[in-house]
Amino acid sequence: MGRINCLNGSFDSLIADLRKKSASAPETIRKAVDKAGDVLVEETTKSIVKESVVDTGALLQSVKKGKAQATGGGYKIEVWPQGMRRDKHHRKAARNETIGFVNEHGRKWSGTGKNKTAAKNGYKGRPFMANAAKAAEERVGDVMLDVLERDLNG
């Protein structure tokens, strides 16, 4: 799951100016975090394709952002695969979040290890969420600063 936190300590001077000029500072910060979530969704879908996690496309289409939520000192937004799917590999409905987690972190075989073919059934993870967060880091900061500066100047 990708997570963006905007704590008040991150942009101290910008937030101080924002509070002086605008009574709607918390709303502006929420908008900045919301726009940053859009960037992270875009990077996550690119990363899913790059890491070859696409089979049916259900995971790719299920990546969405949550609502920007107020925390103790700022706002946060989470980006993760949402919803359920039923396809050729999952006759019973399976959560996209679980499938994304297994693809991200991999799977070890929980057998005893005596059966050599069973021990090979595990696989390494393809960290599409972690790679997307790293790739989006600079763009997220730029987008958040643009929104905050636009509110300050406009």
XYZ file of N, CA and C in Angstrom:
462
model
N 0.839 -1.155 0.000
C 0.000 0.000 0.000
C 0.894 1.230 0.000
N 0.655 2.152 -0.892
C 1.382 3.411 -0.895
C 0.728 4.386 0.053
N 1.511 5.150 0.730
C 0.959 6.098 1.692
C 1.712 7.414 1.573
N 0.984 8.513 1.558
C 1.582 9.841 1.530
C 1.160 10.558 2.793
N 2.118 11.022 3.534
C 1.841 11.800 4.734
C 2.311 13.223 4.517
N 1.517 14.171 4.900
C 1.931 15.575 4.888
C 1.814 16.065 6.316
N 2.894 15.996 7.037
C 2.893 16.451 8.417
C 3.223 17.932 8.448
N 2.713 18.615 9.444
C 2.929 20.055 9.516
C 4.405 20.407 9.571
N 5.270 19.556 10.101
C 6.693 19.840 10.180
C 7.397 19.775 8.832
N 6.760 19.184 7.834
C 7.396 19.005 6.533
C 7.550 20.309 5.764
N 6.581 21.149 5.838
C 6.569 22.397 5.081
C 6.326 23.568 6.032
N 7.138 23.681 7.084
C 6.889 24.652 8.153
C 6.684 26.075 7.657
N 7.622 26.596 6.880
C 7.522 27.998 6.461
C 6.343 28.212 5.520
N 6.114 27.260 4.623
C 5.006 27.386 3.687
C 3.673 27.355 4.417
N 3.552 26.481 5.389
C 2.310 26.375 6.147
C 2.100 27.612 7.013
N 3.174 28.175 7.569
C 3.046 29.400 8.364
C 2.521 30.541 7.491
N 3.061 30.679 6.276
C 2.564 31.703 5.350
C 1.115 31.438 4.966
N 0.806 30.180 4.754
C -0.546 29.805 4.375
C -1.539 30.160 5.473
N -1.170 29.916 6.712
C -2.065 30.233 7.831
C -2.253 31.737 7.994
N -1.224 32.509 7.696
C -1.342 33.964 7.785
C -2.301 34.498 6.730
N -2.194 33.975 5.518
C -2.962 34.511 4.400
C -4.334 33.871 4.233
N -4.495 32.685 4.741
C -5.717 31.954 4.432
C -6.277 31.262 5.665
N -7.566 31.387 5.822
C -8.224 30.683 6.923
C -8.493 29.233 6.549
N -8.336 28.911 5.271
C -8.633 27.550 4.808
C -7.357 26.735 4.613
N -6.374 26.917 5.465
C -5.106 26.183 5.334
C -5.298 24.668 5.382
N -6.072 24.141 6.329
C -6.246 22.677 6.336
C -6.870 22.143 5.045
N -7.797 22.890 4.478
C -8.425 22.460 3.227
C -7.415 22.466 2.081
N -6.535 23.458 2.061
C -5.508 23.535 1.020
C -4.525 22.380 1.145
N -4.144 22.051 2.364
C -3.231 20.924 2.584
C -3.899 19.624 2.159
N -5.195 19.483 2.462
C -5.929 18.287 2.045
C -5.948 18.175 0.520
N -6.140 19.308 -0.174
C -6.124 19.300 -1.644
C -4.752 18.889 -2.176
N -3.695 19.390 -1.530
C -2.330 19.056 -1.963
C -2.070 17.563 -1.814
N -2.495 16.994 -0.697
C -2.311 15.559 -0.467
C -3.156 14.761 -1.459
N -4.354 15.249 -1.769
C -5.228 14.577 -2.723
C -4.600 14.557 -4.120
N -4.034 15.670 -4.553
C -3.353 15.727 -5.857
C -2.133 14.806 -5.879
N -1.421 14.733 -4.754
C -0.269 13.835 -4.661
C -0.718 12.380 -4.793
N -1.898 12.065 -4.287
C -2.447 10.717 -4.433
C -2.680 10.352 -5.889
N -3.117 11.332 -6.693
C -3.300 11.085 -8.131
C -1.981 10.706 -8.795
N -0.908 11.394 -8.402
C 0.419 11.098 -8.957
C 0.846 9.685 -8.573
N 0.599 9.302 -7.328
C 0.996 7.971 -6.870
C 0.183 6.876 -7.562
N -1.087 7.117 -7.822
C -1.898 6.142 -8.568
C -1.321 5.950 -9.970
N -0.970 7.050 -10.623
C -0.396 6.983 -11.969
C 0.922 6.205 -11.973
N 1.796 6.492 -11.016
C 3.084 5.793 -10.939
C 2.894 4.314 -10.601
N 1.906 4.006 -9.776
C 1.655 2.612 -9.406
C 1.189 1.810 -10.613
N 0.317 2.371 -11.424
C -0.131 1.641 -12.614
C 1.018 1.443 -13.600
N 1.897 2.434 -13.725
C 3.083 2.262 -14.577
C 3.982 1.155 -14.036
N 4.136 1.122 -12.720
C 5.003 0.131 -12.088
C 4.440 -1.283 -12.227
N 3.125 -1.425 -12.181
C 2.500 -2.741 -12.358
C 2.836 -3.287 -13.744
N 2.759 -2.446 -14.749
C 3.087 -2.873 -16.112
C 4.581 -3.171 -16.221
N 5.410 -2.311 -15.637
C 6.864 -2.485 -15.720
C 7.327 -3.771 -15.037
N 6.737 -4.108 -13.895
C 7.115 -5.313 -13.154
C 6.423 -6.565 -13.691
N 5.637 -6.440 -14.742
C 4.918 -7.566 -15.363
C 3.994 -8.270 -14.384
N 3.255 -7.497 -13.614
C 2.295 -8.062 -12.668
C 0.931 -8.215 -13.340
N 0.806 -7.825 -14.596
C -0.473 -7.847 -15.301
C -0.731 -9.241 -15.859
N -1.866 -9.824 -15.500
C -2.318 -11.081 -16.091
C -3.673 -10.823 -16.737
N -4.659 -10.521 -15.921
C -5.993 -10.219 -16.442
C -6.249 -8.719 -16.506
N -5.431 -7.929 -15.845
C -5.622 -6.482 -15.799
C -6.477 -6.028 -14.634
N -6.977 -6.981 -13.841
C -7.844 -6.615 -12.721
C -7.085 -5.842 -11.649
N -5.858 -6.235 -11.362
C -5.060 -5.524 -10.360
C -4.741 -4.113 -10.850
N -4.404 -3.993 -12.105
C -4.075 -2.697 -12.702
C -5.255 -1.730 -12.605
N -6.443 -2.217 -12.883
C -7.634 -1.372 -12.861
C -8.145 -1.098 -11.456
N -7.709 -1.884 -10.482
C -8.250 -1.734 -9.131
C -7.467 -0.762 -8.258
N -6.324 -0.251 -8.733
C -5.521 0.666 -7.918
C -6.226 2.012 -7.856
N -6.594 2.406 -6.636
C -7.297 3.664 -6.417
C -6.763 4.314 -5.149
N -7.059 5.576 -4.999
C -6.649 6.279 -3.789
C -7.832 6.362 -2.840
N -7.512 6.402 -1.554
C -8.535 6.607 -0.548
C -8.796 8.098 -0.385
N -9.559 8.448 0.628
C -9.818 9.854 0.920
C -8.672 10.406 1.752
N -8.379 11.684 1.564
C -7.373 12.346 2.395
C -7.947 12.458 3.806
N -7.220 11.919 4.778
C -7.705 11.888 6.157
C -6.815 12.735 7.045
N -7.445 13.429 7.984
C -6.686 14.210 8.955
C -6.054 13.262 9.966
N -4.780 13.511 10.268
C -4.084 12.749 11.304
C -3.735 13.718 12.423
N -2.964 13.272 13.383
C -2.611 14.115 14.521
C -1.952 15.420 14.137
N -1.059 15.406 13.156
C -0.346 16.622 12.811
C -0.431 16.997 11.352
N -1.306 16.395 10.572
C -1.380 16.710 9.155
C -2.446 15.890 8.463
N -2.157 15.484 7.233
C -3.083 14.692 6.438
C -2.354 13.515 5.813
N -3.108 12.466 5.497
C -2.537 11.306 4.820
C -3.535 10.795 3.793
N -2.990 10.091 2.811
C -3.824 9.436 1.808
C -3.171 8.093 1.496
N -3.976 7.082 1.245
C -3.449 5.750 0.952
C -3.867 5.337 -0.455
N -2.956 4.680 -1.137
C -3.202 4.176 -2.488
C -2.975 2.673 -2.451
N -3.971 1.892 -2.877
C -3.843 0.441 -2.853
C -4.876 -0.178 -3.791
N -4.690 -1.453 -4.165
C -5.695 -2.146 -4.972
C -6.960 -2.370 -4.150
N -8.095 -2.041 -4.716
C -9.356 -2.155 -3.992
C -10.311 -3.074 -4.733
N -11.279 -3.603 -4.023
C -12.329 -4.398 -4.627
C -12.034 -5.892 -4.634
N -12.959 -6.632 -5.245
C -12.872 -8.087 -5.334
C -12.829 -8.478 -6.815
N -12.338 -9.686 -7.055
C -12.334 -10.191 -8.429
C -12.642 -11.679 -8.446
N -13.194 -12.086 -9.556
C -13.470 -13.495 -9.812
C -13.073 -13.740 -11.259
N -12.081 -14.605 -11.456
C -11.595 -14.864 -12.808
C -11.136 -16.309 -12.919
N -10.371 -16.618 -13.957
C -9.966 -18.000 -14.212
C -9.101 -18.577 -13.095
N -8.380 -17.736 -12.359
C -7.522 -18.212 -11.279
C -8.216 -18.191 -9.917
N -9.315 -17.461 -9.811
C -9.993 -17.285 -8.526
C -11.485 -17.550 -8.714
N -11.881 -18.803 -8.543
C -13.291 -19.141 -8.718
C -14.136 -18.498 -7.633
N -13.609 -18.522 -6.414
C -14.259 -17.772 -5.345
C -13.714 -16.354 -5.417
N -14.492 -15.405 -4.990
C -14.043 -14.011 -5.061
C -12.787 -13.825 -4.211
N -11.807 -13.108 -4.749
C -10.555 -12.830 -4.041
C -10.362 -11.320 -3.971
N -9.818 -10.857 -2.864
C -9.577 -9.424 -2.691
C -8.362 -9.004 -3.517
N -8.504 -7.934 -4.262
C -7.381 -7.404 -5.038
C -6.249 -6.954 -4.127
N -6.587 -6.485 -2.947
C -5.567 -6.061 -1.986
C -4.670 -7.234 -1.589
N -5.255 -8.404 -1.368
C -4.484 -9.592 -1.011
C -3.597 -10.032 -2.174
N -4.138 -10.011 -3.367
C -3.368 -10.403 -4.546
C -2.215 -9.432 -4.762
N -2.468 -8.150 -4.561
C -1.407 -7.154 -4.665
C -0.328 -7.354 -3.618
N -0.738 -7.704 -2.395
C 0.224 -7.939 -1.314
C 1.127 -9.122 -1.645
N 0.549 -10.201 -2.132
C 1.340 -11.387 -2.475
C 2.287 -11.074 -3.631
N 1.817 -10.324 -4.616
C 2.704 -9.931 -5.716
C 3.817 -9.012 -5.236
N 3.524 -8.140 -4.295
C 4.517 -7.192 -3.775
C 5.605 -7.900 -2.969
N 5.199 -8.805 -2.082
C 6.142 -9.395 -1.128
C 6.559 -10.828 -1.449
N 5.873 -11.478 -2.367
C 6.217 -12.852 -2.704
C 5.530 -13.847 -1.791
N 5.911 -15.111 -1.966
C 5.282 -16.171 -1.181
C 6.307 -17.264 -0.930
N 6.390 -17.688 0.306
C 7.226 -18.839 0.643
C 6.334 -20.064 0.716
N 6.901 -21.179 0.387
C 6.151 -22.416 0.522
C 6.178 -22.811 1.974
N 5.045 -23.132 2.522
C 4.971 -23.422 3.949
C 5.151 -24.902 4.260
N 5.589 -25.682 3.285
C 5.784 -27.111 3.503
C 7.028 -27.405 4.326
N 7.314 -28.666 4.506
C 8.446 -29.071 5.340
C 9.776 -28.932 4.622
N 9.775 -28.820 3.332
C 11.015 -28.705 2.580
C 11.549 -30.053 2.131
N 10.945 -31.168 2.570
C 11.392 -32.495 2.151
C 10.982 -32.766 0.704
N 9.848 -32.239 0.337
C 9.371 -32.408 -1.025
C 9.985 -31.294 -1.876
N 10.962 -31.626 -2.697
C 11.724 -30.618 -3.443
C 10.852 -29.866 -4.447
N 9.873 -30.525 -5.055
C 9.034 -29.807 -6.012
C 8.113 -28.834 -5.292
N 7.652 -29.191 -4.111
C 6.780 -28.288 -3.356
C 7.545 -27.070 -2.876
N 8.825 -27.238 -2.546
C 9.619 -26.116 -2.061
C 9.857 -25.085 -3.159
N 9.727 -25.478 -4.407
C 9.944 -24.553 -5.518
C 8.695 -23.749 -5.864
N 7.577 -24.018 -5.209
C 6.334 -23.328 -5.545
C 6.288 -21.891 -5.059
N 7.128 -21.509 -4.112
C 7.165 -20.121 -3.672
C 7.803 -19.254 -4.745
N 7.616 -17.957 -4.639
C 8.264 -17.067 -5.601
C 8.589 -15.739 -4.942
N 9.558 -15.062 -5.537
C 9.982 -13.774 -5.011
C 8.947 -12.714 -5.371
N 8.880 -11.718 -4.531
C 7.950 -10.630 -4.788
C 8.418 -9.729 -5.918
N 7.468 -9.037 -6.488
C 7.753 -8.015 -7.499
C 7.262 -6.693 -6.911
N 8.146 -5.950 -6.269
C 7.731 -4.805 -5.441
C 7.251 -3.600 -6.257
N 6.078 -3.723 -6.842
C 5.574 -2.632 -7.670
C 5.166 -1.415 -6.845
N 4.637 -1.607 -5.641
C 4.221 -0.464 -4.814
C 5.431 0.302 -4.281
N 6.437 -0.417 -3.814
C 7.640 0.242 -3.289
C 8.362 0.999 -4.398
N 8.463 0.391 -5.573
C 9.112 1.056 -6.704
C 8.320 2.280 -7.159
N 6.999 2.187 -7.120
C 6.166 3.327 -7.512
C 6.331 4.482 -6.532
N 6.410 4.170 -5.245
C 6.587 5.222 -4.239
C 7.923 5.932 -4.423
N 8.969 5.169 -4.730
C 10.284 5.779 -4.971
C 10.266 6.634 -6.231
N 9.635 6.127 -7.288
C 9.596 6.854 -8.558
C 8.764 8.132 -8.457
N 7.728 8.112 -7.632
C 6.819 9.258 -7.532
C 7.263 10.286 -6.503
N 8.282 9.989 -5.729
C 8.659 10.838 -4.599
C 8.880 12.299 -5.000
N 9.663 12.529 -6.031
C 9.970 13.909 -6.429
C 8.742 14.603 -7.018
N 8.008 13.889 -7.866
C 6.798 14.477 -8.467
C 5.747 14.793 -7.423
N 5.624 13.942 -6.406
C 4.655 14.179 -5.333
C 4.976 15.481 -4.615
N 6.240 15.675 -4.275
C 6.644 16.914 -3.611
C 6.379 18.137 -4.472
N 6.677 18.030 -5.768
C 6.447 19.151 -6.684
C 4.963 19.493 -6.799
N 4.126 18.472 -6.920
C 2.685 18.696 -7.044
C 2.136 19.338 -5.777
N 2.574 18.848 -4.623
C 2.094 19.417 -3.363
C 2.531 20.872 -3.223
N 3.775 21.173 -3.565
C 4.250 22.557 -3.494
C 3.488 23.457 -4.461
N 3.199 22.960 -5.666
C 2.438 23.756 -6.631
C 1.063 24.128 -6.086
N 0.371 23.161 -5.495
C -0.962 23.425 -4.949
C -0.873 24.428 -3.800
N 0.088 24.243 -2.913
C 0.229 25.155 -1.776
C 0.609 26.562 -2.231
N 1.538 26.668 -3.172
C 1.944 27.988 -3.666
C 0.819 28.672 -4.433
N 0.059 27.901 -5.195
C -1.067 28.474 -5.930
C -2.078 29.083 -4.966
N -2.324 28.415 -3.850
C -3.267 28.947 -2.873
C -2.691 30.175 -2.169
N -1.384 30.165 -1.932
C -0.751 31.321 -1.293
C -0.791 32.549 -2.196
N -0.480 32.356 -3.466
C -0.378 33.480 -4.394
C -1.707 33.864 -5.023
N -2.639 32.953 -5.024
C -3.888 33.209 -5.733
C -4.965 33.560 -4.828
